[in-house]
Protein backbone atom coordinates (compact mmCIF):
# COMPACT_ATOMS: atom_id res chain seq x y z
CA UNK A 1 0.00 0.00 0.00
CA UNK A 2 2.79 2.37 1.00
CA UNK A 3 4.58 1.48 -2.24
CA UNK A 4 1.47 2.37 -4.21
CA UNK A 5 1.16 5.77 -2.49
CA UNK A 6 4.82 6.47 -3.13
CA UNK A 7 4.56 5.58 -6.81
CA UNK A 8 1.52 7.88 -7.14
CA UNK A 9 3.51 10.67 -5.50
CA UNK A 10 6.42 10.00 -7.86
CA UNK A 11 4.07 10.07 -10.81
CA UNK A 12 2.59 13.38 -9.64
CA UNK A 13 6.01 14.86 -9.13
CA UNK A 14 7.11 13.80 -12.61
CA UNK A 15 3.92 15.23 -14.08
CA UNK A 16 4.45 18.57 -12.31
CA UNK A 17 8.05 18.79 -13.44
CA UNK A 18 7.09 18.04 -17.02
CA UNK A 19 4.22 20.53 -16.91
CA UNK A 20 6.40 23.29 -15.48
CA UNK A 21 8.98 22.68 -18.21
CA UNK A 22 6.19 22.83 -20.77
CA UNK A 23 5.04 26.24 -19.49
CA UNK A 24 8.58 27.56 -19.45
CA UNK A 25 9.35 26.42 -22.99
CA UNK A 26 5.99 27.62 -24.30
CA UNK A 27 6.58 31.12 -22.91
CA UNK A 28 10.09 31.26 -24.39
CA UNK A 29 8.69 30.34 -27.80
CA UNK A 30 5.95 32.94 -27.60
CA UNK A 31 8.36 35.65 -26.50
CA UNK A 32 10.59 34.92 -29.49
CA UNK A 33 7.79 34.77 -32.05
CA UNK A 34 6.28 38.00 -30.79
CA UNK A 35 9.36 39.74 -32.16
CA UNK A 36 8.38 38.66 -35.68
CA UNK A 37 4.62 38.38 -35.65
CA UNK A 38 1.42 38.90 -33.74
CA UNK A 39 0.00 36.21 -31.48
CA UNK A 40 -3.65 35.15 -31.85
CA UNK A 41 -5.86 36.98 -29.42
CA UNK A 42 -9.54 37.46 -28.67
CA UNK A 43 -9.03 40.87 -30.27
CA UNK A 44 -8.30 39.14 -33.58
CA UNK A 45 -6.39 36.38 -35.32
CA UNK A 46 -2.67 36.94 -35.61
CA UNK A 47 0.29 35.19 -37.17
CA UNK A 48 0.78 32.36 -34.69
CA UNK A 49 -0.52 30.66 -31.60
CA UNK A 50 1.62 28.77 -29.07
CA UNK A 51 -0.80 26.29 -27.57
CA UNK A 52 -1.33 25.72 -23.88
CA UNK A 53 -2.54 22.13 -24.28
CA UNK A 54 -0.40 19.82 -22.27
CA UNK A 55 -0.78 16.16 -23.14
CA UNK A 56 2.01 14.70 -21.03
CA UNK A 57 4.42 14.55 -23.91
CA UNK A 58 7.59 16.58 -24.35
CA UNK A 59 6.10 18.82 -27.01
CA UNK A 60 4.95 22.39 -27.44
CA UNK A 61 2.76 22.99 -30.45
CA UNK A 62 2.60 26.17 -32.44
CA UNK A 63 0.07 26.96 -35.18
CA UNK A 64 1.59 29.30 -37.71
CA UNK A 65 -0.64 31.31 -40.02
CA UNK A 66 2.07 33.37 -41.68
CA UNK A 67 4.69 31.66 -43.81
CA UNK A 68 7.17 34.44 -43.03
CA UNK A 69 7.57 32.78 -39.64
CA UNK A 70 9.06 29.77 -41.43
CA UNK A 71 12.14 31.75 -42.41
CA UNK A 72 15.24 29.75 -41.46
CA UNK A 73 16.70 32.38 -39.11
CA UNK A 74 13.55 32.20 -36.97
CA UNK A 75 13.48 28.41 -37.01
CA UNK A 76 17.13 28.28 -35.96
CA UNK A 77 16.38 30.57 -33.02
CA UNK A 78 13.58 28.23 -32.01
CA UNK A 79 16.05 25.38 -32.22
CA UNK A 80 18.46 27.27 -29.98
CA UNK A 81 15.70 27.59 -27.40
CA UNK A 82 14.69 23.93 -27.54
CA UNK A 83 18.35 22.90 -27.16
CA UNK A 84 18.07 24.14 -23.60
CA UNK A 85 15.30 21.61 -23.00
CA UNK A 86 16.79 18.17 -23.75
CA UNK A 87 14.29 15.68 -25.09
CA UNK A 88 11.68 18.31 -25.99
CA UNK A 89 10.45 19.31 -29.43
CA UNK A 90 8.43 22.08 -31.03
CA UNK A 91 5.70 21.02 -33.42
CA UNK A 92 5.59 23.98 -35.78
CA UNK A 93 2.44 23.62 -37.83
CA UNK A 94 1.38 25.31 -41.06
CA UNK A 95 -2.14 26.62 -40.38
CA UNK A 96 -2.97 29.27 -42.96
CA UNK A 97 -6.52 30.54 -42.62
CA UNK A 98 -7.22 30.34 -46.35
CA UNK A 99 -5.95 26.77 -46.54
CA UNK A 100 -7.12 25.08 -43.37
CA UNK A 101 -9.12 22.57 -45.36
CA UNK A 102 -7.40 22.16 -48.71
CA UNK A 103 -3.76 21.80 -47.63
CA UNK A 104 -2.51 18.60 -46.03
CA UNK A 105 -0.97 18.50 -42.53
CA UNK A 106 2.58 19.77 -42.69
CA UNK A 107 5.14 21.50 -40.55
CA UNK A 108 8.45 21.19 -38.77
CA UNK A 109 9.42 19.08 -35.78
CA UNK A 110 12.14 21.20 -34.24
CA UNK A 111 14.41 19.35 -31.80
CA UNK A 112 17.69 20.29 -30.19
CA UNK A 113 19.72 18.08 -32.51
CA UNK A 114 17.59 17.93 -35.64
CA UNK A 115 14.75 19.39 -37.65
CA UNK A 116 12.24 17.05 -39.26
CA UNK A 117 10.75 18.81 -42.25
CA UNK A 118 7.31 17.70 -43.46
CA UNK A 119 6.60 20.86 -45.46
CA UNK A 120 5.04 20.29 -48.85
CA UNK A 121 6.44 23.30 -50.61
CA UNK A 122 4.52 22.73 -53.84
CA UNK A 123 1.51 24.30 -52.07
CA UNK A 124 3.40 27.43 -51.06
CA UNK A 125 3.60 30.69 -53.03
CA UNK A 126 6.75 30.74 -55.15
CA UNK A 127 8.82 32.92 -52.82
CA UNK A 128 8.53 30.34 -50.03
CA UNK A 129 9.18 27.25 -52.11
CA UNK A 130 12.94 27.49 -51.83
CA UNK A 131 13.07 27.63 -48.04
CA UNK A 132 15.59 25.09 -46.71
CA UNK A 133 16.88 24.31 -43.24
CA UNK A 134 20.53 23.27 -42.91
CA UNK A 135 20.87 19.71 -41.65
CA UNK A 136 17.14 19.04 -41.67
CA UNK A 137 15.64 15.69 -42.58
CA UNK A 138 12.61 15.29 -44.78
CA UNK A 139 9.87 13.34 -43.08
CA UNK A 140 6.16 12.62 -43.17
CA UNK A 141 3.44 13.50 -40.69
CA UNK A 142 2.80 10.82 -38.08
CA UNK A 143 -0.52 9.01 -38.48
CA UNK B 1 -27.61 29.95 20.48
CA UNK B 2 -29.58 29.21 17.33
CA UNK B 3 -33.32 29.09 17.90
CA UNK B 4 -34.67 25.60 17.43
CA UNK B 5 -36.52 24.84 14.22
CA UNK B 6 -40.32 24.59 14.44
CA UNK B 7 -41.31 21.13 15.61
CA UNK B 8 -42.83 20.23 12.23
CA UNK B 9 -39.52 20.96 10.49
CA UNK B 10 -37.15 19.31 12.94
CA UNK B 11 -39.28 16.18 13.33
CA UNK B 12 -38.86 15.07 9.71
CA UNK B 13 -35.39 14.54 8.18
CA UNK B 14 -34.87 16.91 5.22
CA UNK B 15 -33.73 14.23 2.83
CA UNK B 16 -34.93 13.77 -0.78
CA UNK B 17 -36.30 10.27 -0.31
CA UNK B 18 -38.19 11.35 2.85
CA UNK B 19 -39.58 14.37 1.00
CA UNK B 20 -40.53 12.11 -1.87
CA UNK B 21 -42.50 9.85 0.46
CA UNK B 22 -44.27 12.91 1.86
CA UNK B 23 -45.16 14.06 -1.64
CA UNK B 24 -46.47 10.60 -2.47
CA UNK B 25 -48.66 10.76 0.62
CA UNK B 26 -49.96 14.20 -0.35
CA UNK B 27 -50.74 12.94 -3.84
CA UNK B 28 -52.64 10.02 -2.40
CA UNK B 29 -54.62 12.38 -0.22
CA UNK B 30 -55.51 14.73 -3.04
CA UNK B 31 -56.34 11.97 -5.49
CA UNK B 32 -60.06 11.62 -6.41
CA UNK B 33 -61.71 9.58 -3.66
CA UNK B 34 -64.41 6.94 -4.12
CA UNK B 35 -67.88 7.94 -3.02
CA UNK B 36 -68.81 5.10 -0.64
CA UNK B 37 -72.58 5.54 -1.06
CA UNK B 38 -72.79 5.10 -4.84
CA UNK B 39 -69.26 3.90 -5.75
CA UNK B 40 -68.65 6.77 -8.20
CA UNK B 41 -65.52 8.87 -8.41
CA UNK B 42 -65.61 12.37 -7.00
CA UNK B 43 -64.87 14.84 -9.75
CA UNK B 44 -63.84 17.66 -7.47
CA UNK B 45 -60.17 16.77 -6.86
CA UNK B 46 -58.63 20.05 -5.70
CA UNK B 47 -56.23 21.12 -8.49
CA UNK B 48 -54.44 23.58 -6.25
CA UNK B 49 -53.39 20.69 -4.02
CA UNK B 50 -51.54 19.14 -6.96
CA UNK B 51 -49.79 22.44 -7.47
CA UNK B 52 -48.95 22.55 -3.78
CA UNK B 53 -47.51 19.02 -3.91
CA UNK B 54 -45.43 19.91 -6.96
CA UNK B 55 -44.16 23.04 -5.26
CA UNK B 56 -43.18 21.18 -2.09
CA UNK B 57 -41.34 18.56 -4.14
CA UNK B 58 -39.46 21.09 -6.27
CA UNK B 59 -38.57 23.24 -3.29
CA UNK B 60 -37.17 20.30 -1.40
CA UNK B 61 -35.16 19.20 -4.44
CA UNK B 62 -33.79 22.70 -4.90
CA UNK B 63 -32.82 22.84 -1.23
CA UNK B 64 -31.02 19.52 -1.45
CA UNK B 65 -29.19 20.54 -4.63
CA UNK B 66 -28.22 23.84 -3.05
CA UNK B 67 -26.87 22.08 0.03
CA UNK B 68 -24.88 19.78 -2.25
CA UNK B 69 -23.32 22.82 -3.94
CA UNK B 70 -25.22 22.52 -7.23
CA UNK B 71 -25.65 25.75 -9.16
CA UNK B 72 -27.92 25.74 -12.17
CA UNK B 73 -26.01 28.60 -13.81
CA UNK B 74 -22.79 26.61 -14.08
CA UNK B 75 -21.85 25.32 -17.53
CA UNK B 76 -22.46 21.60 -17.96
CA UNK B 77 -21.83 19.00 -20.58
CA UNK B 78 -24.81 18.81 -22.87
CA UNK B 79 -27.25 15.92 -22.92
CA UNK B 80 -25.93 13.05 -25.03
CA UNK B 81 -22.31 13.54 -23.96
CA UNK B 82 -22.11 10.05 -22.52
CA UNK B 83 -21.27 9.61 -18.86
CA UNK B 84 -20.37 13.28 -18.57
CA UNK B 85 -23.85 14.51 -19.52
CA UNK B 86 -25.05 17.14 -17.09
CA UNK B 87 -21.79 17.27 -15.19
CA UNK B 88 -19.98 20.51 -14.52
CA UNK B 89 -17.71 21.39 -17.39
CA UNK B 90 -15.70 24.19 -15.84
CA UNK B 91 -15.95 27.93 -16.02
CA UNK B 92 -17.63 28.78 -12.77
CA UNK B 93 -16.78 29.15 -9.15
CA UNK B 94 -14.37 31.37 -7.32
CA UNK B 95 -11.31 33.11 -8.64
CA UNK B 96 -8.04 31.26 -8.87
CA UNK B 97 -4.45 32.36 -8.83
CA UNK B 98 -1.69 31.52 -11.30
CA UNK B 99 -0.37 29.08 -8.75
CA UNK B 100 -3.80 27.45 -8.65
CA UNK B 101 -3.75 27.20 -12.44
CA UNK B 102 -0.54 25.25 -12.14
CA UNK B 103 -2.35 22.93 -9.77
CA UNK B 104 -4.96 22.39 -12.52
CA UNK B 105 -2.00 20.97 -14.44
CA UNK B 106 -2.76 21.75 -18.02
CA UNK B 107 -5.54 20.55 -20.19
CA UNK B 108 -7.75 22.16 -22.76
CA UNK B 109 -9.10 25.65 -22.07
CA UNK B 110 -12.55 26.07 -23.59
CA UNK B 111 -11.54 29.62 -24.40
CA UNK B 112 -7.92 29.02 -25.40
CA UNK B 113 -5.62 30.55 -22.82
CA UNK B 114 -3.22 31.76 -25.49
CA UNK B 115 -5.93 34.06 -26.86
CA UNK B 116 -7.46 35.47 -23.66
CA UNK B 117 -4.09 35.94 -21.95
CA UNK B 118 -3.05 38.33 -24.67
CA UNK B 119 -5.98 40.63 -23.87
CA UNK B 120 -5.09 40.45 -20.20
CA UNK B 121 -1.49 41.48 -20.92
CA UNK B 122 -2.83 44.50 -22.79
CA UNK B 123 -5.11 45.45 -19.89
CA UNK B 124 -8.16 44.64 -21.99
CA UNK B 125 -9.46 41.99 -19.63
CA UNK B 126 -10.08 42.30 -15.90
CA UNK B 127 -8.01 39.99 -13.69
CA UNK B 128 -11.14 38.44 -12.16
CA UNK B 129 -12.59 37.82 -15.63
CA UNK B 130 -9.35 36.32 -16.85
CA UNK B 131 -9.38 33.96 -13.90
CA UNK B 132 -12.82 32.67 -14.85
CA UNK B 133 -11.48 31.80 -18.30
CA UNK B 134 -8.38 30.30 -16.73
CA UNK B 135 -10.49 28.05 -14.59
CA UNK B 136 -12.57 26.73 -17.50
CA UNK B 137 -10.21 23.91 -18.31
CA UNK B 138 -10.58 20.16 -18.68
CA UNK B 139 -7.82 19.43 -16.20
CA UNK B 140 -5.04 16.95 -16.98
CA UNK B 141 -5.40 15.30 -20.37
CA UNK B 142 -4.39 11.71 -21.01
CA UNK B 143 -1.00 11.04 -22.48
CA UNK B 144 -0.81 11.48 -26.20
CA UNK B 145 1.31 12.70 -29.04
CA UNK B 146 0.00 16.10 -29.91
CA UNK B 147 0.65 15.90 -33.60
CA UNK B 148 0.08 18.45 -36.26
CA UNK B 149 -3.57 19.44 -35.81
CA UNK B 150 -5.01 22.31 -37.76
CA UNK B 151 -8.48 22.06 -36.16
CA UNK B 152 -7.06 24.07 -33.26
CA UNK B 153 -6.83 27.07 -35.57
CA UNK B 154 -10.40 26.52 -36.72
CA UNK B 155 -11.51 26.24 -33.10
CA UNK B 156 -9.81 29.54 -32.31
CA UNK B 157 -11.47 31.18 -35.30
CA UNK B 158 -14.88 29.88 -34.28
CA UNK B 159 -14.47 30.96 -30.64
CA UNK B 160 -13.38 34.37 -31.88
CA UNK B 161 -16.56 34.65 -33.96
CA UNK B 162 -18.68 33.77 -30.93
CA UNK B 163 -16.74 36.26 -28.83
CA UNK B 164 -17.48 39.17 -31.16
CA UNK B 165 -21.15 38.17 -31.41
CA UNK B 166 -21.33 37.98 -27.61
CA UNK B 167 -19.74 41.38 -27.06
CA UNK B 168 -21.97 42.89 -29.75
CA UNK B 169 -25.11 41.41 -28.23
CA UNK B 170 -24.24 42.76 -24.79
CA UNK B 171 -22.92 46.03 -26.16
CA UNK B 172 -19.74 45.82 -24.09
CA UNK B 173 -16.00 45.87 -24.67
CA UNK B 174 -13.72 43.10 -23.45
CA UNK B 175 -12.40 45.33 -20.66
CA UNK B 176 -15.96 45.73 -19.35
CA UNK B 177 -16.68 42.01 -19.17
CA UNK B 178 -17.61 40.80 -15.70
CA UNK B 179 -16.84 37.32 -14.35
CA UNK B 180 -20.53 36.40 -14.66
CA UNK B 181 -20.56 37.43 -18.30
CA UNK B 182 -17.39 35.39 -18.83
CA UNK B 183 -19.18 32.36 -17.38
CA UNK B 184 -22.09 32.94 -19.75
CA UNK B 185 -19.67 33.12 -22.66
CA UNK B 186 -18.02 29.86 -21.65
CA UNK B 187 -21.48 28.35 -21.43
CA UNK B 188 -22.13 29.45 -25.02
CA UNK B 189 -18.84 27.94 -26.16
CA UNK B 190 -19.68 24.65 -24.48
CA UNK B 191 -23.14 24.53 -25.99
CA UNK B 192 -22.23 25.83 -29.40
CA UNK B 193 -23.61 23.93 -32.38
CA UNK B 194 -20.71 25.06 -34.53
CA UNK B 195 -18.98 21.79 -35.48
CA UNK B 196 -15.57 23.46 -35.35
CA UNK B 197 -16.21 23.97 -31.64
CA UNK B 198 -18.33 20.97 -30.66
CA UNK B 199 -16.18 18.41 -32.50
CA UNK B 200 -12.97 19.85 -31.13
CA UNK B 201 -14.28 19.84 -27.56
CA UNK B 202 -15.56 16.30 -28.03
CA UNK B 203 -11.92 15.19 -28.37
CA UNK B 204 -11.38 15.93 -24.72
CA UNK B 205 -14.33 14.02 -23.37
CA UNK B 206 -13.24 10.80 -21.81
Coordinates of C-alpha atoms in Angstrom, one line a residue:
Chain A
X1 CA 0.0 0.0 0.0
X2 CA 2.8 2.4 1.0
X3 CA 4.6 1.5 -2.2
X4 CA 1.5 2.4 -4.2
X5 CA 1.2 5.8 -2.5
X6 CA 4.8 6.5 -3.1
X7 CA 4.6 5.6 -6.8
X8 CA 1.5 7.9 -7.1
X9 CA 3.5 10.7 -5.5
X10 CA 6.4 10.0 -7.9
X11 CA 4.1 10.1 -10.8
X12 CA 2.6 13.4 -9.6
X13 CA 6.0 14.9 -9.1
X14 CA 7.1 13.8 -12.6
X15 CA 3.9 15.2 -14.1
X16 CA 4.4 18.6 -12.3
X17 CA 8.1 18.8 -13.4
X18 CA 7.1 18.0 -17.0
X19 CA 4.2 20.5 -16.9
X20 CA 6.4 23.3 -15.5
X21 CA 9.0 22.7 -18.2
X22 CA 6.2 22.8 -20.8
X23 CA 5.0 26.2 -19.5
X24 CA 8.6 27.6 -19.5
X25 CA 9.4 26.4 -23.0
X26 CA 6.0 27.6 -24.3
X27 CA 6.6 31.1 -22.9
X28 CA 10.1 31.3 -24.4
X29 CA 8.7 30.3 -27.8
X30 CA 5.9 32.9 -27.6
X31 CA 8.4 35.7 -26.5
X32 CA 10.6 34.9 -29.5
X33 CA 7.8 34.8 -32.1
X34 CA 6.3 38.0 -30.8
X35 CA 9.4 39.7 -32.2
X36 CA 8.4 38.7 -35.7
X37 CA 4.6 38.4 -35.7
X38 CA 1.4 38.9 -33.7
X39 CA 0.0 36.2 -31.5
X40 CA -3.6 35.2 -31.8
X41 CA -5.9 37.0 -29.4
X42 CA -9.5 37.5 -28.7
X43 CA -9.0 40.9 -30.3
X44 CA -8.3 39.1 -33.6
X45 CA -6.4 36.4 -35.3
X46 CA -2.7 36.9 -35.6
X47 CA 0.3 35.2 -37.2
X48 CA 0.8 32.4 -34.7
X49 CA -0.5 30.7 -31.6
X50 CA 1.6 28.8 -29.1
X51 CA -0.8 26.3 -27.6
X52 CA -1.3 25.7 -23.9
X53 CA -2.5 22.1 -24.3
X54 CA -0.4 19.8 -22.3
X55 CA -0.8 16.2 -23.1
X56 CA 2.0 14.7 -21.0
X57 CA 4.4 14.5 -23.9
X58 CA 7.6 16.6 -24.4
X59 CA 6.1 18.8 -27.0
X60 CA 5.0 22.4 -27.4
X61 CA 2.8 23.0 -30.4
X62 CA 2.6 26.2 -32.4
X63 CA 0.1 27.0 -35.2
X64 CA 1.6 29.3 -37.7
X65 CA -0.6 31.3 -40.0
X66 CA 2.1 33.4 -41.7
X67 CA 4.7 31.7 -43.8
X68 CA 7.2 34.4 -43.0
X69 CA 7.6 32.8 -39.6
X70 CA 9.1 29.8 -41.4
X71 CA 12.1 31.7 -42.4
X72 CA 15.2 29.8 -41.5
X73 CA 16.7 32.4 -39.1
X74 CA 13.5 32.2 -37.0
X75 CA 13.5 28.4 -37.0
X76 CA 17.1 28.3 -36.0
X77 CA 16.4 30.6 -33.0
X78 CA 13.6 28.2 -32.0
X79 CA 16.0 25.4 -32.2
X80 CA 18.5 27.3 -30.0
X81 CA 15.7 27.6 -27.4
X82 CA 14.7 23.9 -27.5
X83 CA 18.4 22.9 -27.2
X84 CA 18.1 24.1 -23.6
X85 CA 15.3 21.6 -23.0
X86 CA 16.8 18.2 -23.8
X87 CA 14.3 15.7 -25.1
X88 CA 11.7 18.3 -26.0
X89 CA 10.5 19.3 -29.4
X90 CA 8.4 22.1 -31.0
X91 CA 5.7 21.0 -33.4
X92 CA 5.6 24.0 -35.8
X93 CA 2.4 23.6 -37.8
X94 CA 1.4 25.3 -41.1
X95 CA -2.1 26.6 -40.4
X96 CA -3.0 29.3 -43.0
X97 CA -6.5 30.5 -42.6
X98 CA -7.2 30.3 -46.4
X99 CA -6.0 26.8 -46.5
X100 CA -7.1 25.1 -43.4
X101 CA -9.1 22.6 -45.4
X102 CA -7.4 22.2 -48.7
X103 CA -3.8 21.8 -47.6
X104 CA -2.5 18.6 -46.0
X105 CA -1.0 18.5 -42.5
X106 CA 2.6 19.8 -42.7
X107 CA 5.1 21.5 -40.6
X108 CA 8.5 21.2 -38.8
X109 CA 9.4 19.1 -35.8
X110 CA 12.1 21.2 -34.2
X111 CA 14.4 19.3 -31.8
X112 CA 17.7 20.3 -30.2
X113 CA 19.7 18.1 -32.5
X114 CA 17.6 17.9 -35.6
X115 CA 14.7 19.4 -37.7
X116 CA 12.2 17.0 -39.3
X117 CA 10.8 18.8 -42.3
X118 CA 7.3 17.7 -43.5
X119 CA 6.6 20.9 -45.5
X120 CA 5.0 20.3 -48.8
X121 CA 6.4 23.3 -50.6
X122 CA 4.5 22.7 -53.8
X123 CA 1.5 24.3 -52.1
X124 CA 3.4 27.4 -51.1
X125 CA 3.6 30.7 -53.0
X126 CA 6.7 30.7 -55.1
X127 CA 8.8 32.9 -52.8
X128 CA 8.5 30.3 -50.0
X129 CA 9.2 27.3 -52.1
X130 CA 12.9 27.5 -51.8
X131 CA 13.1 27.6 -48.0
X132 CA 15.6 25.1 -46.7
X133 CA 16.9 24.3 -43.2
X134 CA 20.5 23.3 -42.9
X135 CA 20.9 19.7 -41.7
X136 CA 17.1 19.0 -41.7
X137 CA 15.6 15.7 -42.6
X138 CA 12.6 15.3 -44.8
X139 CA 9.9 13.3 -43.1
X140 CA 6.2 12.6 -43.2
X141 CA 3.4 13.5 -40.7
X142 CA 2.8 10.8 -38.1
X143 CA -0.5 9.0 -38.5
Chain B
X1 CA -27.6 30.0 20.5
X2 CA -29.6 29.2 17.3
X3 CA -33.3 29.1 17.9
X4 CA -34.7 25.6 17.4
X5 CA -36.5 24.8 14.2
X6 CA -40.3 24.6 14.4
X7 CA -41.3 21.1 15.6
X8 CA -42.8 20.2 12.2
X9 CA -39.5 21.0 10.5
X10 CA -37.2 19.3 12.9
X11 CA -39.3 16.2 13.3
X12 CA -38.9 15.1 9.7
X13 CA -35.4 14.5 8.2
X14 CA -34.9 16.9 5.2
X15 CA -33.7 14.2 2.8
X16 CA -34.9 13.8 -0.8
X17 CA -36.3 10.3 -0.3
X18 CA -38.2 11.3 2.8
X19 CA -39.6 14.4 1.0
X20 CA -40.5 12.1 -1.9
X21 CA -42.5 9.9 0.5
X22 CA -44.3 12.9 1.9
X23 CA -45.2 14.1 -1.6
X24 CA -46.5 10.6 -2.5
X25 CA -48.7 10.8 0.6
X26 CA -50.0 14.2 -0.4
X27 CA -50.7 12.9 -3.8
X28 CA -52.6 10.0 -2.4
X29 CA -54.6 12.4 -0.2
X30 CA -55.5 14.7 -3.0
X31 CA -56.3 12.0 -5.5
X32 CA -60.1 11.6 -6.4
X33 CA -61.7 9.6 -3.7
X34 CA -64.4 6.9 -4.1
X35 CA -67.9 7.9 -3.0
X36 CA -68.8 5.1 -0.6
X37 CA -72.6 5.5 -1.1
X38 CA -72.8 5.1 -4.8
X39 CA -69.3 3.9 -5.7
X40 CA -68.7 6.8 -8.2
X41 CA -65.5 8.9 -8.4
X42 CA -65.6 12.4 -7.0
X43 CA -64.9 14.8 -9.8
X44 CA -63.8 17.7 -7.5
X45 CA -60.2 16.8 -6.9
X46 CA -58.6 20.0 -5.7
X47 CA -56.2 21.1 -8.5
X48 CA -54.4 23.6 -6.3
X49 CA -53.4 20.7 -4.0
X50 CA -51.5 19.1 -7.0
X51 CA -49.8 22.4 -7.5
X52 CA -49.0 22.5 -3.8
X53 CA -47.5 19.0 -3.9
X54 CA -45.4 19.9 -7.0
X55 CA -44.2 23.0 -5.3
X56 CA -43.2 21.2 -2.1
X57 CA -41.3 18.6 -4.1
X58 CA -39.5 21.1 -6.3
X59 CA -38.6 23.2 -3.3
X60 CA -37.2 20.3 -1.4
X61 CA -35.2 19.2 -4.4
X62 CA -33.8 22.7 -4.9
X63 CA -32.8 22.8 -1.2
X64 CA -31.0 19.5 -1.4
X65 CA -29.2 20.5 -4.6
X66 CA -28.2 23.8 -3.1
X67 CA -26.9 22.1 0.0
X68 CA -24.9 19.8 -2.3
X69 CA -23.3 22.8 -3.9
X70 CA -25.2 22.5 -7.2
X71 CA -25.7 25.7 -9.2
X72 CA -27.9 25.7 -12.2
X73 CA -26.0 28.6 -13.8
X74 CA -22.8 26.6 -14.1
X75 CA -21.9 25.3 -17.5
X76 CA -22.5 21.6 -18.0
X77 CA -21.8 19.0 -20.6
X78 CA -24.8 18.8 -22.9
X79 CA -27.3 15.9 -22.9
X80 CA -25.9 13.0 -25.0
X81 CA -22.3 13.5 -24.0
X82 CA -22.1 10.0 -22.5
X83 CA -21.3 9.6 -18.9
X84 CA -20.4 13.3 -18.6
X85 CA -23.8 14.5 -19.5
X86 CA -25.0 17.1 -17.1
X87 CA -21.8 17.3 -15.2
X88 CA -20.0 20.5 -14.5
X89 CA -17.7 21.4 -17.4
X90 CA -15.7 24.2 -15.8
X91 CA -15.9 27.9 -16.0
X92 CA -17.6 28.8 -12.8
X93 CA -16.8 29.2 -9.1
X94 CA -14.4 31.4 -7.3
X95 CA -11.3 33.1 -8.6
X96 CA -8.0 31.3 -8.9
X97 CA -4.5 32.4 -8.8
X98 CA -1.7 31.5 -11.3
X99 CA -0.4 29.1 -8.8
X100 CA -3.8 27.4 -8.7
X101 CA -3.7 27.2 -12.4
X102 CA -0.5 25.2 -12.1
X103 CA -2.3 22.9 -9.8
X104 CA -5.0 22.4 -12.5
X105 CA -2.0 21.0 -14.4
X106 CA -2.8 21.8 -18.0
X107 CA -5.5 20.5 -20.2
X108 CA -7.7 22.2 -22.8
X109 CA -9.1 25.6 -22.1
X110 CA -12.6 26.1 -23.6
X111 CA -11.5 29.6 -24.4
X112 CA -7.9 29.0 -25.4
X113 CA -5.6 30.6 -22.8
X114 CA -3.2 31.8 -25.5
X115 CA -5.9 34.1 -26.9
X116 CA -7.5 35.5 -23.7
X117 CA -4.1 35.9 -22.0
X118 CA -3.1 38.3 -24.7
X119 CA -6.0 40.6 -23.9
X120 CA -5.1 40.5 -20.2
X121 CA -1.5 41.5 -20.9
X122 CA -2.8 44.5 -22.8
X123 CA -5.1 45.5 -19.9
X124 CA -8.2 44.6 -22.0
X125 CA -9.5 42.0 -19.6
X126 CA -10.1 42.3 -15.9
X127 CA -8.0 40.0 -13.7
X128 CA -11.1 38.4 -12.2
X129 CA -12.6 37.8 -15.6
X130 CA -9.4 36.3 -16.9
X131 CA -9.4 34.0 -13.9
X132 CA -12.8 32.7 -14.9
X133 CA -11.5 31.8 -18.3
X134 CA -8.4 30.3 -16.7
X135 CA -10.5 28.0 -14.6
X136 CA -12.6 26.7 -17.5
X137 CA -10.2 23.9 -18.3
X138 CA -10.6 20.2 -18.7
X139 CA -7.8 19.4 -16.2
X140 CA -5.0 17.0 -17.0
X141 CA -5.4 15.3 -20.4
X142 CA -4.4 11.7 -21.0
X143 CA -1.0 11.0 -22.5
X144 CA -0.8 11.5 -26.2
X145 CA 1.3 12.7 -29.0
X146 CA 0.0 16.1 -29.9
X147 CA 0.6 15.9 -33.6
X148 CA 0.1 18.5 -36.3
X149 CA -3.6 19.4 -35.8
X150 CA -5.0 22.3 -37.8
X151 CA -8.5 22.1 -36.2
X152 CA -7.1 24.1 -33.3
X153 CA -6.8 27.1 -35.6
X154 CA -10.4 26.5 -36.7
X155 CA -11.5 26.2 -33.1
X156 CA -9.8 29.5 -32.3
X157 CA -11.5 31.2 -35.3
X158 CA -14.9 29.9 -34.3
X159 CA -14.5 31.0 -30.6
X160 CA -13.4 34.4 -31.9
X161 CA -16.6 34.7 -34.0
X162 CA -18.7 33.8 -30.9
X163 CA -16.7 36.3 -28.8
X164 CA -17.5 39.2 -31.2
X165 CA -21.2 38.2 -31.4
X166 CA -21.3 38.0 -27.6
X167 CA -19.7 41.4 -27.1
X168 CA -22.0 42.9 -29.8
X169 CA -25.1 41.4 -28.2
X170 CA -24.2 42.8 -24.8
X171 CA -22.9 46.0 -26.2
X172 CA -19.7 45.8 -24.1
X173 CA -16.0 45.9 -24.7
X174 CA -13.7 43.1 -23.5
X175 CA -12.4 45.3 -20.7
X176 CA -16.0 45.7 -19.4
X177 CA -16.7 42.0 -19.2
X178 CA -17.6 40.8 -15.7
X179 CA -16.8 37.3 -14.4
X180 CA -20.5 36.4 -14.7
X181 CA -20.6 37.4 -18.3
X182 CA -17.4 35.4 -18.8
X183 CA -19.2 32.4 -17.4
X184 CA -22.1 32.9 -19.7
X185 CA -19.7 33.1 -22.7
X186 CA -18.0 29.9 -21.6
X187 CA -21.5 28.3 -21.4
X188 CA -22.1 29.4 -25.0
X189 CA -18.8 27.9 -26.2
X190 CA -19.7 24.7 -24.5
X191 CA -23.1 24.5 -26.0
X192 CA -22.2 25.8 -29.4
X193 CA -23.6 23.9 -32.4
X194 CA -20.7 25.1 -34.5
X195 CA -19.0 21.8 -35.5
X196 CA -15.6 23.5 -35.3
X197 CA -16.2 24.0 -31.6
X198 CA -18.3 21.0 -30.7
X199 CA -16.2 18.4 -32.5
X200 CA -13.0 19.8 -31.1
X201 CA -14.3 19.8 -27.6
X202 CA -15.6 16.3 -28.0
X203 CA -11.9 15.2 -28.4
X204 CA -11.4 15.9 -24.7
X205 CA -14.3 14.0 -23.4
X206 CA -13.2 10.8 -21.8

